[in-house]
PDB file of C-alpha atoms in Angstrom:
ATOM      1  CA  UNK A   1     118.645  91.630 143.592  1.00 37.00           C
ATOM      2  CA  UNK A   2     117.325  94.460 141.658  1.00 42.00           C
ATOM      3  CA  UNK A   3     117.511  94.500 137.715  1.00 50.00           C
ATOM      4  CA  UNK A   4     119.552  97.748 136.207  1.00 53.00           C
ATOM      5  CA  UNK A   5     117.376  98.621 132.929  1.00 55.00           C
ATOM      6  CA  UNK A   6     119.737  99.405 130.122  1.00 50.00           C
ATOM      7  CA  UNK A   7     119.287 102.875 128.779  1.00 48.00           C
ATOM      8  CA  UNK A   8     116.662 103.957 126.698  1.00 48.00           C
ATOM      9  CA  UNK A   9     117.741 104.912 123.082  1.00 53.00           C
ATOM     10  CA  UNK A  10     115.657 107.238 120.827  1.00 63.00           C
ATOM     11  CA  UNK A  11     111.695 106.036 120.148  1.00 76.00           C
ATOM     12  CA  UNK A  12     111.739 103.654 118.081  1.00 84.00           C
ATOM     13  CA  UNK A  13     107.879 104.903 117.040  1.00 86.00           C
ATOM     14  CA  UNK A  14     107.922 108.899 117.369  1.00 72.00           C
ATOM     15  CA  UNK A  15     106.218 109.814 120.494  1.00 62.00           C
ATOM     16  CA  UNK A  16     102.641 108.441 122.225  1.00 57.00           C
ATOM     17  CA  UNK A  17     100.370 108.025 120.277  1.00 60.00           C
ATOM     18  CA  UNK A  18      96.645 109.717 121.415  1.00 62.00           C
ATOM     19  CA  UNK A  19      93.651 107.157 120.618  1.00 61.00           C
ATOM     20  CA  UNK A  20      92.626 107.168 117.293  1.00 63.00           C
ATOM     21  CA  UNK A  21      95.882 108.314 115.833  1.00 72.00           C
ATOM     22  CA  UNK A  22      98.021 106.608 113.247  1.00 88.00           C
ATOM     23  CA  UNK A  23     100.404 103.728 115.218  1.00 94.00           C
ATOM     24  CA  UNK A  24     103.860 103.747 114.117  1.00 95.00           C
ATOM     25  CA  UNK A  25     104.752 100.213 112.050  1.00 96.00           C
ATOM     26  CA  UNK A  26     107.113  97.316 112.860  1.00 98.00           C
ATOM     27  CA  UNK A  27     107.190  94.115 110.355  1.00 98.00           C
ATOM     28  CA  UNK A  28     108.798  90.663 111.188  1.00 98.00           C
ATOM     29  CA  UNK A  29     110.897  88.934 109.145  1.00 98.00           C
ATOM     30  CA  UNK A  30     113.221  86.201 109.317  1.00 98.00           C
ATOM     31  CA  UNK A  31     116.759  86.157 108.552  1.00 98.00           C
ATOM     32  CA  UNK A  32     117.497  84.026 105.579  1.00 98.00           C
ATOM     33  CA  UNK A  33     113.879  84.087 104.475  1.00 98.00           C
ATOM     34  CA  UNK A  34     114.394  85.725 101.947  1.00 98.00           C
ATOM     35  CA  UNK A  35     118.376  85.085 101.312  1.00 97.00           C
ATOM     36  CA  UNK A  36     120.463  87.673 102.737  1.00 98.00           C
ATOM     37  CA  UNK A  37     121.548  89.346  99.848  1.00 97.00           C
ATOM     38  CA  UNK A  38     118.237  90.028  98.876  1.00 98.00           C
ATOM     39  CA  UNK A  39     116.935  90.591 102.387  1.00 98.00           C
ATOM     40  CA  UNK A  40     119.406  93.567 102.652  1.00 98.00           C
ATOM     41  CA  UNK A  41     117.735  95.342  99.599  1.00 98.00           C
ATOM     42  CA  UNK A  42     114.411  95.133 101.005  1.00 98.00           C
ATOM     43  CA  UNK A  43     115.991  96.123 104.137  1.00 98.00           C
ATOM     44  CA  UNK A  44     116.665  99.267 102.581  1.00 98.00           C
ATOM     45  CA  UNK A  45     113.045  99.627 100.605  1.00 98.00           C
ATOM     46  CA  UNK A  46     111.310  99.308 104.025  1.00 98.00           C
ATOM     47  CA  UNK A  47     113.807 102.652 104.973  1.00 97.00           C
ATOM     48  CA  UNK A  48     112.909 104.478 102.089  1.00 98.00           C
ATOM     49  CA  UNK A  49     109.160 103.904 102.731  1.00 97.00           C
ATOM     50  CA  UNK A  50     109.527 104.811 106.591  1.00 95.00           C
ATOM     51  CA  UNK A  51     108.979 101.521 108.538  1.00 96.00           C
ATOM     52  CA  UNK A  52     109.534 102.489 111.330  1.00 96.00           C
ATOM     53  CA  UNK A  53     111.305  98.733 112.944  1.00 97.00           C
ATOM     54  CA  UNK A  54     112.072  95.381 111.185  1.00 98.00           C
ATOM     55  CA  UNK A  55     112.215  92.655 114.181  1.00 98.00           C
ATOM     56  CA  UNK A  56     114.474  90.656 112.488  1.00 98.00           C
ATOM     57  CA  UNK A  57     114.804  87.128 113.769  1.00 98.00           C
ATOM     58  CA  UNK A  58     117.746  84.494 113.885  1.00 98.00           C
ATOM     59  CA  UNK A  59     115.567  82.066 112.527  1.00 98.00           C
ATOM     60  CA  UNK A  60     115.192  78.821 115.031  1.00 96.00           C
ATOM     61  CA  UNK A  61     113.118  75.323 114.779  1.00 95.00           C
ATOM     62  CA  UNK A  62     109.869  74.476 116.268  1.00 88.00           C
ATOM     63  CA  UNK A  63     108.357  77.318 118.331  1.00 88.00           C
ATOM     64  CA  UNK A  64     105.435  76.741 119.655  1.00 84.00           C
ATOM     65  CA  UNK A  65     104.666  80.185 119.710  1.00 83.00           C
ATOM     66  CA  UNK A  66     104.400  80.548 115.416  1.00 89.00           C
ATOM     67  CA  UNK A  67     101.869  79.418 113.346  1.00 91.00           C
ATOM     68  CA  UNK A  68     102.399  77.284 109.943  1.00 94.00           C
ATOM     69  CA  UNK A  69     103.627  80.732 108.178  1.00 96.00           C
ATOM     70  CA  UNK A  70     106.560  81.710 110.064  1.00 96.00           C
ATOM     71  CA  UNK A  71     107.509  78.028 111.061  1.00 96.00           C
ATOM     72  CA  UNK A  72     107.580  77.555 107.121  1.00 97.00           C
ATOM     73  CA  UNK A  73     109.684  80.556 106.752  1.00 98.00           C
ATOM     74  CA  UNK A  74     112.073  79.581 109.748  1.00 97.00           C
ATOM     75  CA  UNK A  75     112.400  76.383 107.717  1.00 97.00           C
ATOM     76  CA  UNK A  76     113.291  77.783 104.541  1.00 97.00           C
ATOM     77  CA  UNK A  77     115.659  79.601 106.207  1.00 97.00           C
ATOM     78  CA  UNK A  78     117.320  77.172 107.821  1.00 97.00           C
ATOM     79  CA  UNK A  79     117.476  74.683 104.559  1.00 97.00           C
ATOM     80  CA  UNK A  80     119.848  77.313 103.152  1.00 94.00           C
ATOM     81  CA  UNK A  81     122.096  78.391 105.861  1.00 92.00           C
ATOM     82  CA  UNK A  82     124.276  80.835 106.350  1.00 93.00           C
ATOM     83  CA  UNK A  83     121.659  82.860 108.865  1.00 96.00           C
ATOM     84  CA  UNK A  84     122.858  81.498 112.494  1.00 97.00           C
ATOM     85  CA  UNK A  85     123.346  84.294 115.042  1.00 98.00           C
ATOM     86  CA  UNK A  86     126.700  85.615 113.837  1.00 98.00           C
ATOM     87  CA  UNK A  87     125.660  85.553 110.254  1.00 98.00           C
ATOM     88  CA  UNK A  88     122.797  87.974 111.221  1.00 98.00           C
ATOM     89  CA  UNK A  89     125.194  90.191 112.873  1.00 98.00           C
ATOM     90  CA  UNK A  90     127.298  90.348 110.080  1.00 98.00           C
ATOM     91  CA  UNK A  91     124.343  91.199 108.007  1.00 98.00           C
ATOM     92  CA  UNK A  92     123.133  93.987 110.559  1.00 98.00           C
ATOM     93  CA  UNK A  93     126.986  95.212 110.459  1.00 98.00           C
ATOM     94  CA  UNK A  94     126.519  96.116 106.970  1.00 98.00           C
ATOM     95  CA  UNK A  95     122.958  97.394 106.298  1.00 98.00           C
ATOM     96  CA  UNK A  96     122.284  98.913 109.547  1.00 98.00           C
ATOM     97  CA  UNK A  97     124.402 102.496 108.734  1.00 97.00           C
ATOM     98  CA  UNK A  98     122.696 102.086 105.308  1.00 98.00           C
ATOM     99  CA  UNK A  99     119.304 103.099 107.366  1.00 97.00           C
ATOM    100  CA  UNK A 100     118.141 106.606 107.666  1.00 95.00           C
ATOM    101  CA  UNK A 101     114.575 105.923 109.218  1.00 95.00           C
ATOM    102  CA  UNK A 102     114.044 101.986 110.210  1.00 96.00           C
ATOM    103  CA  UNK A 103     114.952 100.499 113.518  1.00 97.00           C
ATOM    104  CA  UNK A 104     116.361  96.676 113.817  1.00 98.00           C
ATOM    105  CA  UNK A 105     115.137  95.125 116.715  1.00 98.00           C
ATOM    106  CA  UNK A 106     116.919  91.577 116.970  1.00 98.00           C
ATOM    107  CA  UNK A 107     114.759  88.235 118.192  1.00 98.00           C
ATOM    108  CA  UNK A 108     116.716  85.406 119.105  1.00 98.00           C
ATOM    109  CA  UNK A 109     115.930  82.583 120.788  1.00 97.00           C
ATOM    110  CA  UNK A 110     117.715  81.186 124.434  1.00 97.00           C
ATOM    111  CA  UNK A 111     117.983  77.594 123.721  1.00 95.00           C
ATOM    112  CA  UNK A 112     118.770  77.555 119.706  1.00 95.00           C
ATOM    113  CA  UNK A 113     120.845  81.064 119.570  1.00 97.00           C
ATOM    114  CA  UNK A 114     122.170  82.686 123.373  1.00 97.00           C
ATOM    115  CA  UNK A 115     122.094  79.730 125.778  1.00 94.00           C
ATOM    116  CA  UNK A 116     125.442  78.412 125.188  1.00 92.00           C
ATOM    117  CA  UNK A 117     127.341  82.146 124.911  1.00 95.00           C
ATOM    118  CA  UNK A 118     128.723  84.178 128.022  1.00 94.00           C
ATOM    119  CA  UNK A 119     125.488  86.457 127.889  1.00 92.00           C
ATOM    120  CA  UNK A 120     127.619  89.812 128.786  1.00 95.00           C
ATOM    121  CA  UNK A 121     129.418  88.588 125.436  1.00 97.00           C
ATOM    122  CA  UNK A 122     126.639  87.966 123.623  1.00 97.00           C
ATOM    123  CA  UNK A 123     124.823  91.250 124.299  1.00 98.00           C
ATOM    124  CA  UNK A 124     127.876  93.334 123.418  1.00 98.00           C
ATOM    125  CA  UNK A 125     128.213  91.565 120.364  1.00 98.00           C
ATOM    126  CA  UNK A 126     124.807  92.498 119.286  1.00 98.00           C
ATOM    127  CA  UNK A 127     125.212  95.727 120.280  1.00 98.00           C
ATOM    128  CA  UNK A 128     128.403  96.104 118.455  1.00 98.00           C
ATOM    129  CA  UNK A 129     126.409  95.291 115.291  1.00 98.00           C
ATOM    130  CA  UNK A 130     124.426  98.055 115.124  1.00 97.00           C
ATOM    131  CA  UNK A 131     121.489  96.011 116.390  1.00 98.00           C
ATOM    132  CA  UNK A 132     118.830  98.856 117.703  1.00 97.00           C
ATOM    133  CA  UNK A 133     117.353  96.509 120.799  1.00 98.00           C
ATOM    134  CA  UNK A 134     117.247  92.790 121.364  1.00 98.00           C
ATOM    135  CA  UNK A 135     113.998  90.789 122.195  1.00 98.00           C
ATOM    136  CA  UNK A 136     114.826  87.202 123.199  1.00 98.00           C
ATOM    137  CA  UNK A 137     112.596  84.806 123.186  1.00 97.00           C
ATOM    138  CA  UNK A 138     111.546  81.942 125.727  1.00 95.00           C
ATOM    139  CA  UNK A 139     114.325  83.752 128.205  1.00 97.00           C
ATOM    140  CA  UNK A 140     114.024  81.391 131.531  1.00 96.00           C
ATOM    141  CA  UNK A 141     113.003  83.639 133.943  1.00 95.00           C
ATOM    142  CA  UNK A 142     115.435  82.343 136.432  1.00 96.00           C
ATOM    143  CA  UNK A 143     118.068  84.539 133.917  1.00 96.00           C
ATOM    144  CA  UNK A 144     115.839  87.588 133.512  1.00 96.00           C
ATOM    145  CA  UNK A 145     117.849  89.948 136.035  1.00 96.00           C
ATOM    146  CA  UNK A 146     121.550  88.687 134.667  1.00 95.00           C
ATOM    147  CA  UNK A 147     120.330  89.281 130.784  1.00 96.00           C
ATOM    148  CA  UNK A 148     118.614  92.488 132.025  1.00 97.00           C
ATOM    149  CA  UNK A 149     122.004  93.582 133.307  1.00 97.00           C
ATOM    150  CA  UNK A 150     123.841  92.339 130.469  1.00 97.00           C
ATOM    151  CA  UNK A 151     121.986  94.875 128.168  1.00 97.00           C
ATOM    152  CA  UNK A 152     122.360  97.448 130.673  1.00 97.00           C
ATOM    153  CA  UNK A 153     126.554  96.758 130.250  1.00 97.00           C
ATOM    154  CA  UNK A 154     126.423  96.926 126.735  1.00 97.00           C
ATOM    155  CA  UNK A 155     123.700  99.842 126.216  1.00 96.00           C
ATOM    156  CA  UNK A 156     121.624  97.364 124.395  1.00 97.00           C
ATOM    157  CA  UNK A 157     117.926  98.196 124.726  1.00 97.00           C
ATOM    158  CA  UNK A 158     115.542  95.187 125.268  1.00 97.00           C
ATOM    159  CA  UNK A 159     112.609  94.870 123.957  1.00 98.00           C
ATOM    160  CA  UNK A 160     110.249  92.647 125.984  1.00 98.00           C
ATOM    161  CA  UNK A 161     107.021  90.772 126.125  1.00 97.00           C
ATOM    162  CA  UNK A 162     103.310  89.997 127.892  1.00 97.00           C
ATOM    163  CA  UNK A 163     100.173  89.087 126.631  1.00 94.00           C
ATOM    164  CA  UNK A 164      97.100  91.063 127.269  1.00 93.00           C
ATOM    165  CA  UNK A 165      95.974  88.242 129.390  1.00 92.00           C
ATOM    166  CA  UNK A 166      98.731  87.976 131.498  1.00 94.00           C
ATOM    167  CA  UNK A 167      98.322  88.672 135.797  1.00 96.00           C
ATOM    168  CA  UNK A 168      98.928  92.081 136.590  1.00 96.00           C
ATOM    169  CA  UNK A 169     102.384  91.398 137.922  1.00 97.00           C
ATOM    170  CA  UNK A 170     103.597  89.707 134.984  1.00 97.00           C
ATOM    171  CA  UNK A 171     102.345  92.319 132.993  1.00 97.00           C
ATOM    172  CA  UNK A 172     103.455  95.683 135.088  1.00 98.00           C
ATOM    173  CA  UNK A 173     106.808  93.343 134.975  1.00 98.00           C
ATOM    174  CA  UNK A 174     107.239  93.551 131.443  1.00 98.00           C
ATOM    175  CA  UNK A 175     106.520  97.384 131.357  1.00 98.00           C
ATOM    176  CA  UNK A 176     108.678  97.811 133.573  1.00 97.00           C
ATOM    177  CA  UNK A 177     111.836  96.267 132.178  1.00 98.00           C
ATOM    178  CA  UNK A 178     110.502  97.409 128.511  1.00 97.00           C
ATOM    179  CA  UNK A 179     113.503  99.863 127.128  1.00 96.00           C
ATOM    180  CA  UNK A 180     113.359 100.226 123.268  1.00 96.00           C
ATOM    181  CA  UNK A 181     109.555  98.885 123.606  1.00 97.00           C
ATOM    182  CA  UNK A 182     106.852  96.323 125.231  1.00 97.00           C
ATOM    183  CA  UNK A 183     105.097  93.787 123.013  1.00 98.00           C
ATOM    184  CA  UNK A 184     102.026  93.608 123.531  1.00 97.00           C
ATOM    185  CA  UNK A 185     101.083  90.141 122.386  1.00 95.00           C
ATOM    186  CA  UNK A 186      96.941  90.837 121.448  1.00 89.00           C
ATOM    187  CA  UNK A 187      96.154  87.123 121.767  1.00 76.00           C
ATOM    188  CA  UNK A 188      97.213  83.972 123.974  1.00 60.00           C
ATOM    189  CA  UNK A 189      97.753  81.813 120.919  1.00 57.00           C
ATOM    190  CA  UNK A 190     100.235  80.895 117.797  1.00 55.00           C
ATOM    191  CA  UNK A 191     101.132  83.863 115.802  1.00 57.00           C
ATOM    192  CA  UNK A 192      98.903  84.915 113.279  1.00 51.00           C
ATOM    193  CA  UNK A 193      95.467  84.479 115.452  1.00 58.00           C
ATOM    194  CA  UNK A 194      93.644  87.839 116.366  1.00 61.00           C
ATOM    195  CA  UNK A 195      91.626  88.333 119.518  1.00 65.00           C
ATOM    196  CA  UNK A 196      87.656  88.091 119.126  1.00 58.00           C
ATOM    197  CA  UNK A 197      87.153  91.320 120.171  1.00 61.00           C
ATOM    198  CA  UNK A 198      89.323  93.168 117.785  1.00 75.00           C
ATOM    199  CA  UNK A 199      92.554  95.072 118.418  1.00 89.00           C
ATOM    200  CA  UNK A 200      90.835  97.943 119.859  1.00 83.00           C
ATOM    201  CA  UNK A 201      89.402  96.723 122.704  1.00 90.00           C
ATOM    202  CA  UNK A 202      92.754  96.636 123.919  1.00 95.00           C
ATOM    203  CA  UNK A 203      92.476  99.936 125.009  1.00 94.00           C
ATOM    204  CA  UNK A 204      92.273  99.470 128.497  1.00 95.00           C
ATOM    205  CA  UNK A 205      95.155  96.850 128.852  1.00 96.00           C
ATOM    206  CA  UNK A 206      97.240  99.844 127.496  1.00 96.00           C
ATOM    207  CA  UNK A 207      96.296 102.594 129.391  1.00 95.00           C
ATOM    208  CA  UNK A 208      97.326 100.479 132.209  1.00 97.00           C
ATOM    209  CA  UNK A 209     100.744  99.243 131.053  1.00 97.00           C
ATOM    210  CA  UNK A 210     101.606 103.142 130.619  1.00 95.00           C
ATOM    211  CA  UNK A 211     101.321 103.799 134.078  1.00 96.00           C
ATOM    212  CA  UNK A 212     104.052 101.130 134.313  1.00 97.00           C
ATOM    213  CA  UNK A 213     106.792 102.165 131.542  1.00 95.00           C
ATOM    214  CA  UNK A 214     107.956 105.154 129.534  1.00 92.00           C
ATOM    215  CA  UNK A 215     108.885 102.927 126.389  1.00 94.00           C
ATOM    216  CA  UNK A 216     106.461 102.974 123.504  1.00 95.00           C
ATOM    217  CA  UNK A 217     103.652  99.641 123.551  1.00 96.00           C
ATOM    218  CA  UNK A 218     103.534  97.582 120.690  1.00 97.00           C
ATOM    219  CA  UNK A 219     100.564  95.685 119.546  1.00 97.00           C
ATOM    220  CA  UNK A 220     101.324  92.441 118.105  1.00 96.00           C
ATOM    221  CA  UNK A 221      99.367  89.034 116.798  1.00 94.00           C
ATOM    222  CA  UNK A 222      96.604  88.688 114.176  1.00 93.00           C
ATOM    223  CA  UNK A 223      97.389  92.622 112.728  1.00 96.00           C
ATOM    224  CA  UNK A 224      97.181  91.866 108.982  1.00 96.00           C
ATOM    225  CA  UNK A 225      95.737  94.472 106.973  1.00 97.00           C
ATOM    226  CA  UNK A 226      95.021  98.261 107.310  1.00 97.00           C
ATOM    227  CA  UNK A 227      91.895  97.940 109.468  1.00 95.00           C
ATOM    228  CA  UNK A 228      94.178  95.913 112.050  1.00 96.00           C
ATOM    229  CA  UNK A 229      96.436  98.502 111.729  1.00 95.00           C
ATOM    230  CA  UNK A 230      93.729 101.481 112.296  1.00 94.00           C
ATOM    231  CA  UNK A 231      92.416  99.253 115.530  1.00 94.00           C
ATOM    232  CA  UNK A 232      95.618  99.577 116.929  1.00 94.00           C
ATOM    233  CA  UNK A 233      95.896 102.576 116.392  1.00 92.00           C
ATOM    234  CA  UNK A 234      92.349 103.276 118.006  1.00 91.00           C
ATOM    235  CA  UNK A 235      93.548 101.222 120.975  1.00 93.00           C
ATOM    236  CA  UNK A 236      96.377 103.911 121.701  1.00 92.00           C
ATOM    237  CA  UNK A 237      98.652 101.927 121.111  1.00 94.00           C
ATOM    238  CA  UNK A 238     102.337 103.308 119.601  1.00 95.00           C
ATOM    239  CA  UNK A 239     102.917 100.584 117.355  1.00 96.00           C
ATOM    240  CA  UNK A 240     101.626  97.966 115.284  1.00 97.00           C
ATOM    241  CA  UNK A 241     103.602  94.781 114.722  1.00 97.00           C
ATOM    242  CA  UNK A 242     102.975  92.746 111.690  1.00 98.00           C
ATOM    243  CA  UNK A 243     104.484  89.167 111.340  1.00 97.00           C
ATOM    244  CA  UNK A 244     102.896  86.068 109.960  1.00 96.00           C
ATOM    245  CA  UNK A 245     101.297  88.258 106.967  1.00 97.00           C
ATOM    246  CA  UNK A 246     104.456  90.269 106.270  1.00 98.00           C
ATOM    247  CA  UNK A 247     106.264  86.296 106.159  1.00 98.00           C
ATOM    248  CA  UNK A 248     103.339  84.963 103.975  1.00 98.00           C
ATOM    249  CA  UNK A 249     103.881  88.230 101.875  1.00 98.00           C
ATOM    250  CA  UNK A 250     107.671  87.507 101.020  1.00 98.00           C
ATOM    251  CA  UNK A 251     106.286  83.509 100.914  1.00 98.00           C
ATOM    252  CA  UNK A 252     104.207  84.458  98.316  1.00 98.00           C
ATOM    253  CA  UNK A 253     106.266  86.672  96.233  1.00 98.00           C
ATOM    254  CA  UNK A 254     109.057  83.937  96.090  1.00 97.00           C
ATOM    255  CA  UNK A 255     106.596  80.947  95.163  1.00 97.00           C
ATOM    256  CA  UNK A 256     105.547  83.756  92.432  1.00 97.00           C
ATOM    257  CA  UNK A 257     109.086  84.615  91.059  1.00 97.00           C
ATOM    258  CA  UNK A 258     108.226  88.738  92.013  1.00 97.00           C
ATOM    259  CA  UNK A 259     110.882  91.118  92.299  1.00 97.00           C
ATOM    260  CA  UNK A 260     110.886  90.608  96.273  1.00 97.00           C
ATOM    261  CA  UNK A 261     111.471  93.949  97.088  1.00 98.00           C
ATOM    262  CA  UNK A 262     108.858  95.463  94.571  1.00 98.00           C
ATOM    263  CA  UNK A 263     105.994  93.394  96.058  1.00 98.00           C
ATOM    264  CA  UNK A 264     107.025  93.732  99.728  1.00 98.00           C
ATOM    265  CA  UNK A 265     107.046  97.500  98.831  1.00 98.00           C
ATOM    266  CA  UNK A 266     103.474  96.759  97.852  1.00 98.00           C
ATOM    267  CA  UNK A 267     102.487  95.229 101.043  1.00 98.00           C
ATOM    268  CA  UNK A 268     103.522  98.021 102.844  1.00 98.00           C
ATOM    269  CA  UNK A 269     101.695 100.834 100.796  1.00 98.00           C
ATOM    270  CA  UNK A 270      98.708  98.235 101.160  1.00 98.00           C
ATOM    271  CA  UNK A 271      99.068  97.993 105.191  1.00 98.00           C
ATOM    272  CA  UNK A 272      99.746 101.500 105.976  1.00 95.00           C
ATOM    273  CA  UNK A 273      96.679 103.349 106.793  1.00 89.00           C
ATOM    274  CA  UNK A 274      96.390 106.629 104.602  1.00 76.00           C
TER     275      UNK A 274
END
C-alpha cells in the first residue's frame, strides 16, 4: 500500500540554496522551557529577527536521542507543567497568526504524546492549530504509511528524518516522504555531537537526497556557532538546525536572571552568519 504525501506548503527556507550560500535557520526549543508566557514573546523576537522555523517540541522524558542539555530542558519543562500536547496547541493557536516570517514545525513524540490518540484526530488537531508541519519522533515504522496519510487528510506537512549514515533506502525513503523538509541528522549520536569531518563534508550525502525530494534539506546535530552555520551552508544544504546550543542558550539566560528574550535575541545575531 502506497503512502499519499500530504501537500507541500510554502518553503519553509526560501528556495535551494547553491553551495557556499547562506542556509536558511531553524532553532529548537522546548515547550515549557522557558514558561509559556514567556516562550510566546521570544516566539515573536525570533519573527522579528527572521528565523526562519522554531521546531518546537512537546517536551517528553528520557530520549535517548538528546544529550544532557535538552534532557535538562525537557525536565524543567515537565517539573512545571502545563506543556502536554494540547497545551502546546493552545499556545501555537495564539502566537502562530502573531508570525509574519517564522515557521512552527511541531516534534512530538509516539509513545509519550500521539500513541494513545486516533492519529487522523491527532493530525487535524495540529493542523487546526496553526502548526506549519509536524515531525514525530521514534514513529514505529509499522505506522509510517497510516501517519503519512493522516497528514495527507489534514494538509499537515511532515517533516521527517535520516542520518547521513543511514542505507540508501532508508535514506531516499525519508526524501521521499519529506513535505515541509528532511532532517538531515549530521551525526549518528545524542544531540549536540558534530561529525569529525565537519558539516561540510556533507556535501555529497545532499546532492544525493535531492535527486530524491523537492522539500528543502535540513542539516541538524553539533551546528553551534556561525562557522557550523557557514559549513552548512557550504554543504548546500537549505537549512541549518540548531538545538542543544539554542536550549543551553535559554538554560543559561534563566540560571542568569537575563531578560530571556533579550539574550536569545543575542544568540541569534551571534549565530547568523553576516
Amino acid at each position: 500500500m502506497s503512502s499519499t504525501p500530504a501537500p507541500t506548503a510554502a518553503p519553509f527556507f526560501p528556495g535551494r540554496r547553491a553551495p557556499g550560500a547562506t542556509p536558511g535557520l531553524a532553532l529548537f526549543l522546548n515547550a515549557g522551557d522557558p514558561p509559556l508566557p514567556v516562550l510566546h514573546d521570544l516566539v515573536l523576537m525570533l519573527d522579528e529577527e527572521g528565523v526562519d522555523c522554531l521546531e518546537l517540541a512537546v517536551p517528553f522524558p528520557d530520549s535517548v536521542t538528546d544529550g544532557p542539555v535538552i534532557r535538562r530542558s525537557a525536565s524543567r519543562a515537565l517539573g512545571r507543567g502545563g506543556a502536554a500536547l494540547d497545551d502546546v496547541l493552545a499556545f501555537v493557536a495564539d502566537v502562530r497568526p502573531r508570525l509574519t516570517h517564522t515557521r512552527i514545525a511541531l516534534l512530538a513524540d509516539w509513545r509519550y504524546s500521539l500513541g494513545r490518540r486516533d492519529p487522523t484526530a491527532a493530525t487535524r488537531d495540529i493542523a487546526a492549530s496553526g502548526a506549519d508541519a509536524l515531525l514525530v519522533h521514534a514513529l514505529p515504522p509499522r505506522l509510517r504509511t497510516a501517519y503519512l496519510e493522516s497528514a495527507a487528510a489534514a494538509a499537515l506537512p511532515v517533516v521527517t528524518t535520516c542520518y547521513a549514515s543511514s542505507p540508501d533506502a532508508t535514506r531516499a525513503r525519508a526524501a521521499q516522504d519529506a513535505t515541509a523538509y528532511l532532517y538531515l541528522v549530521a551525526h549518528y549520536g545524542r544531540s549536540g555531537t558534530a561529525p569529525a569531518a565537519g558539516h561540510g563534508a556533507l556535501a555529497r550525502t545532499v546532492a544525493e537526497l535531492r535527486e530524491h525530494t523537492a522539500a528543502p534539506i535540513a542539516v541538524g546535530f553539533g551546528v553551534s556557532t556561525r562557522e557550523d552555520v557557514e559549513a552548512v551552508g557550504a554543504s548546500g544544504a537549505d537549512a541549518a538546525i540548531i538545538g542543544s546550543a539554542a536550549v543551553a542558550a535559554v538554560e543559561r539566560a534563566q540560571q542568569d536572571g537575563r531578560d530571556l528574550p533579550g539574550a536569545f535575541r543575542e544568540f541569534v545575531r551571534s549565530v547568523r552568519p553576516a
